[in-house]
Coordinates of C-alpha atoms in Angstrom, one line a residue:
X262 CA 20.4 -5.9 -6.5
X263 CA 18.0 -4.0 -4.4
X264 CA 14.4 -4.6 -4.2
X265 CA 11.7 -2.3 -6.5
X266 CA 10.6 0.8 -4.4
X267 CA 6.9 1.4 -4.2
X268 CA 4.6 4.4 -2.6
X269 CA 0.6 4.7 -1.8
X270 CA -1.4 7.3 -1.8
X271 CA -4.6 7.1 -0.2
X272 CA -7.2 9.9 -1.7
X273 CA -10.2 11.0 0.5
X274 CA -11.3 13.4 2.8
X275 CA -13.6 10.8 4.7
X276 CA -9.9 9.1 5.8
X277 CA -8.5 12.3 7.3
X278 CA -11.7 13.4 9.0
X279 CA -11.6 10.1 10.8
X280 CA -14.7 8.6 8.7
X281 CA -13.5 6.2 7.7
X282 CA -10.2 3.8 8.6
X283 CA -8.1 2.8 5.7
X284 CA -7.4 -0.5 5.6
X285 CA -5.9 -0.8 2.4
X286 CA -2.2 0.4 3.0
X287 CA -2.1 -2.7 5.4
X288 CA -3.1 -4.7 2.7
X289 CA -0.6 -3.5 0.5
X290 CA 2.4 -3.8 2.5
X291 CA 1.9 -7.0 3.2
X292 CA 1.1 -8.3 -0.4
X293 CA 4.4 -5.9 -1.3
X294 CA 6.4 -7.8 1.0
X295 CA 5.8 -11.3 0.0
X296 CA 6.1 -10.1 -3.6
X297 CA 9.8 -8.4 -2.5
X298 CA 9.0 -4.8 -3.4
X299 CA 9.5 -2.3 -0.4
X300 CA 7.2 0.1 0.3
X301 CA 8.9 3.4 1.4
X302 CA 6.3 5.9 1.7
X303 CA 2.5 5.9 1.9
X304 CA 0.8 9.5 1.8
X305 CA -2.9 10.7 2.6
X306 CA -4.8 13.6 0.8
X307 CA -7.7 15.3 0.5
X308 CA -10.6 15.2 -2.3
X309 CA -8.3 18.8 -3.4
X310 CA -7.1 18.5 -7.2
X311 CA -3.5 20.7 -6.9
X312 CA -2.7 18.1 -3.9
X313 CA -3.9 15.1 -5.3
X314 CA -1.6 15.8 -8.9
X315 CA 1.4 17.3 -6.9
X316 CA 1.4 14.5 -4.7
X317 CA 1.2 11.7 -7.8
X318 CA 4.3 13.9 -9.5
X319 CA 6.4 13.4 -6.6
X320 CA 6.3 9.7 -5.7
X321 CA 5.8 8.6 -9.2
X322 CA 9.1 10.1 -9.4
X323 CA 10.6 8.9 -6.7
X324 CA 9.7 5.1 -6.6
X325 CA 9.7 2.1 -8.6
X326 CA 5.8 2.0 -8.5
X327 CA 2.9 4.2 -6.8
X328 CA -0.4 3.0 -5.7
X329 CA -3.4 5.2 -5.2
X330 CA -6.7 4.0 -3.7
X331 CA -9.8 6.0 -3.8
X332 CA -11.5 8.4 -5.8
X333 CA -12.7 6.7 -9.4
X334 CA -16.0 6.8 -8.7
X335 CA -19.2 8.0 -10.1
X336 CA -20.2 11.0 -7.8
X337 CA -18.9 14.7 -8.3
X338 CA -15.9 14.5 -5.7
X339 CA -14.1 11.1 -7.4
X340 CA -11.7 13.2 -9.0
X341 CA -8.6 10.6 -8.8
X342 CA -8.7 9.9 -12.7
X343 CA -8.5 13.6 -14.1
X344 CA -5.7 14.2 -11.5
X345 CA -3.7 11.1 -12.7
X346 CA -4.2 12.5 -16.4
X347 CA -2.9 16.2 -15.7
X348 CA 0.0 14.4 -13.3
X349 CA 0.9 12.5 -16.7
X350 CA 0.0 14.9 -19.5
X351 CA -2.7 12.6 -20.6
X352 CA -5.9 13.5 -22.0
X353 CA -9.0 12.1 -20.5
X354 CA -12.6 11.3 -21.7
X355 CA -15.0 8.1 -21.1
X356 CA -13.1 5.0 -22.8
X357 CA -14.9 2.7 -25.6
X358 CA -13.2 -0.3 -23.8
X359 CA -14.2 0.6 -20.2
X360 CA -17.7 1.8 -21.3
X361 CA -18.6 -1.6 -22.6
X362 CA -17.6 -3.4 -18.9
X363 CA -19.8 -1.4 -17.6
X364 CA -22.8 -1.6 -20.3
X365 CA -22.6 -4.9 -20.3
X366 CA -22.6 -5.1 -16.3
X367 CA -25.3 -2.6 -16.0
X368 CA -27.5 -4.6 -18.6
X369 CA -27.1 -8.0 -16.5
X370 CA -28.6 -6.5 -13.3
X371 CA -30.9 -4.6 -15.3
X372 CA -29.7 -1.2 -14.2
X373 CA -29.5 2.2 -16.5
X374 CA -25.7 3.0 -17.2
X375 CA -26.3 6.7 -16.7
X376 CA -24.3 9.6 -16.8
X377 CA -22.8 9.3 -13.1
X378 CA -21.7 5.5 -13.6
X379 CA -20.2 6.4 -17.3
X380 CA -17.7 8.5 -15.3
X381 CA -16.2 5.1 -14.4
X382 CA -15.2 5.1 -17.6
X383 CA -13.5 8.1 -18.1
X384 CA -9.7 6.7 -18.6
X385 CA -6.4 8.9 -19.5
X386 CA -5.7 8.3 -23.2
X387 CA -3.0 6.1 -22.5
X388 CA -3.9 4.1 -19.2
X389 CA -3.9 0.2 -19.4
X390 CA -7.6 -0.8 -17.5
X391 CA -7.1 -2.9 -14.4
X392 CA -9.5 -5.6 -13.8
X393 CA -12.0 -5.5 -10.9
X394 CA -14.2 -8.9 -10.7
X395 CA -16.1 -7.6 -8.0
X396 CA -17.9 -4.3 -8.9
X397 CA -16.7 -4.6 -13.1
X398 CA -15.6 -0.7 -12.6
X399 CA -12.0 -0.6 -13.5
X400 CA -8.7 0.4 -11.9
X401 CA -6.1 1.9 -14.6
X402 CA -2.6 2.0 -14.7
X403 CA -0.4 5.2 -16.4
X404 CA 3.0 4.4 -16.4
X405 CA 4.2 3.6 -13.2
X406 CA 1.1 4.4 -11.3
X407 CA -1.8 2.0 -10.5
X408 CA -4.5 3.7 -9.8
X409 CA -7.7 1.8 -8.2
X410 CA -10.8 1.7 -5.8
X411 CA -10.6 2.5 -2.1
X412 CA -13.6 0.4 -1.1
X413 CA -11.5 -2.5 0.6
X414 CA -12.7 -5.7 -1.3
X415 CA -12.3 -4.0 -4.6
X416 CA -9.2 -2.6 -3.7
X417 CA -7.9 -6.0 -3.1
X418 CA -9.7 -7.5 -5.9
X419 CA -7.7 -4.7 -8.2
X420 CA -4.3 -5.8 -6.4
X421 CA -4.6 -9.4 -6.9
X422 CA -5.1 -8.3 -10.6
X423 CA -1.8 -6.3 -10.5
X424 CA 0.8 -8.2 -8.4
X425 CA 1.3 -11.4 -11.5
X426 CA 2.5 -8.5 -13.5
X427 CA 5.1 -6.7 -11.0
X428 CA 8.6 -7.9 -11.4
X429 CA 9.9 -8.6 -7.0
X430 CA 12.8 -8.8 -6.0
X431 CA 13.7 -10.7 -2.7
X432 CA 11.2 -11.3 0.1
X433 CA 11.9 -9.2 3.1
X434 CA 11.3 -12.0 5.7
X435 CA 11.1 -11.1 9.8
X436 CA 12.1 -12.4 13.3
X437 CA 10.2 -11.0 16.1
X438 CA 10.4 -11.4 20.1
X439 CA 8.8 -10.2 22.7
X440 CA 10.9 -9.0 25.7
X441 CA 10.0 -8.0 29.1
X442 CA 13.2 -5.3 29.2
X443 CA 12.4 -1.6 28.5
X444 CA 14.0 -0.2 25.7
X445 CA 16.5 1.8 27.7
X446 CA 18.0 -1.6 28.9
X447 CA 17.9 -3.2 25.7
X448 CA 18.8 0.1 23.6
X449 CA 22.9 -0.6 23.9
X450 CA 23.1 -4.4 22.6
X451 CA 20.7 -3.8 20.2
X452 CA 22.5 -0.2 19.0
X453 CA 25.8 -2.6 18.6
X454 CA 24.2 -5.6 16.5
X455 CA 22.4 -3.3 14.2
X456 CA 25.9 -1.8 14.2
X457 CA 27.2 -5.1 13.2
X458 CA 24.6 -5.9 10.5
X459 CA 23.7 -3.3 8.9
X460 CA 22.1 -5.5 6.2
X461 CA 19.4 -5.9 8.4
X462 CA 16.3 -3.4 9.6
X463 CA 16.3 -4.0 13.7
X464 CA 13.0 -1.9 15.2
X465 CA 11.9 -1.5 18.6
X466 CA 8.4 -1.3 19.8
X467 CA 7.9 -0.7 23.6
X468 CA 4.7 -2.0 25.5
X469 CA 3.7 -2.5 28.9
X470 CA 2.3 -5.5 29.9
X471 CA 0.7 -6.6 33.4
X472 CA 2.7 -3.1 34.9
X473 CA 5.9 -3.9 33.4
X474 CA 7.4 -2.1 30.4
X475 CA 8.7 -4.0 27.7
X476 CA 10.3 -3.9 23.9
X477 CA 9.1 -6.2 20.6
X478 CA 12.3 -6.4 18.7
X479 CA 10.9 -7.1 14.7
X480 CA 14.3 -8.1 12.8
X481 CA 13.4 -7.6 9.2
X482 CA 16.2 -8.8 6.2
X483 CA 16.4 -11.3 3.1
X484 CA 18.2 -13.2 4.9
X485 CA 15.9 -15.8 7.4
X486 CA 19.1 -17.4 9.0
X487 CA 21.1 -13.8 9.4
X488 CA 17.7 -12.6 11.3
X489 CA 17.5 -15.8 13.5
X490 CA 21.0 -15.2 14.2
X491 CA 21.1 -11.6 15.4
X492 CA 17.7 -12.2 17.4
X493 CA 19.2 -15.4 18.9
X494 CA 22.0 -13.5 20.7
X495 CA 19.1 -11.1 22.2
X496 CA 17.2 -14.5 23.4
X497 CA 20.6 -15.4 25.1
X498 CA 21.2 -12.0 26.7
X499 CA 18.0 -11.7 28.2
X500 CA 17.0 -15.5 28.6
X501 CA 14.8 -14.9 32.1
X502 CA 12.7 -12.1 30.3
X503 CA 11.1 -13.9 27.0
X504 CA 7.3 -13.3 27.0

């Protein structure tokens, strides 16, 4: 059986202005991978409601699972959770259960829960809350879409929270190698064993190193021994120029 599908969708005008880097798509392909899900597509928008929902209506209709990160806030522009709730059909208004995380967070440092943090608590009417042990604020999920922070440690935090409850398939394991050939010498054997195995993903990645061009060939498959295999006979052929 093939492995779950999943897509992110990373929500914020400060990541396409160049603001800020998003590191959380790396995170989540690599915590996708060890759980044997395959993340297909990832997506960036802007802070621009029509995008946001149109985007959210495609993938959660395309894949297995969607991530979003960023955008549940408290300021005027964290508009992620009403977009999620017109994506969905879902009414949306400040949850009894999610208030009282916060209330009860708020009160332990000795801070006011005032109108701009109660918008953390706004939740579609039907969205299961996703825990956050760093910042209390919660993530939500509606249907096949998980929806949490983009600030990097709470993001991750949110993750860890999710992944026990996502059903993997098999890991997608890799074999990589470092050649000093450019990829228009190594392009024909390689064409021919991804010919032969086409039940493994065989990419090429060309660098140059100390003036010479070269190729990192990442073999990528469930299968560690079939990856070895196929990267072995690249080894052989081109024994002098390992790096």
């Amino acid at each position: 059986m093939p492995n779950p599908t999943a897509a992110m969708l990373v929500i914020g005008d400060e990541i396409l202005s160049g603001r800020t880097r998003d590191a959380n798509m790396h995170h989540l392909a690599q915590v996708l991978t060890e759980k044997g899900v395959d993340l297909k597509e990832a997506r960036v928008v802007s802070d621009d409601a029509p995008a946001i929902v149109s985007a959210i209506q495609a993938l959660s209709g395309t894949y297995d699972h969607l991530f979003t990160s960023g955008g549940i806030g408290p300021t005027h522009d964290d508009i992620t959770a009403d977009c999620v709730a017109e994506a969905f059909g879902q009414n949306i208004d400040v949850r009894d259960d999610a208030r009282a995380l916060l209330a009860a967070h708020y009160e332990r440092q000795g801070s006011e829960l005032n109108e701009a943090r109660l918008r953390m608590a706004r939740i579609p009417e039907h969205g299961v809350l996703i825990d956050n042990p760093v910042s209390i604020a919660p993530g939500f999920q509606v249907e096949n879409c998980y929806v949490m922070a983009g600030v990097p440690s709470v993001f991750r935090a949110m993750v860890d929270s999710v992944m026990p409850g996502l059903t993997g398939g098999a890991p997608l394991l890799s074999e990589s190698q470092r050649f000093l050939v450019g990829e228009g010498d190594i392009a024909a054997p390689l064409g021919k064993l991804a010919e032969d195995n086409p039940d493994l993903s065989i990419g090429s990645y060309p660098f140059h190193h100390e003036g010479r061009y070269g190729t990192n060939i990442v073999i990528r498959g469930n299968d560690a021994d079939a990856a070895k295999s196929v990267m072995d006979v690249l080894r052989n052929t081109f024994a002098g120029n390992l790096l």
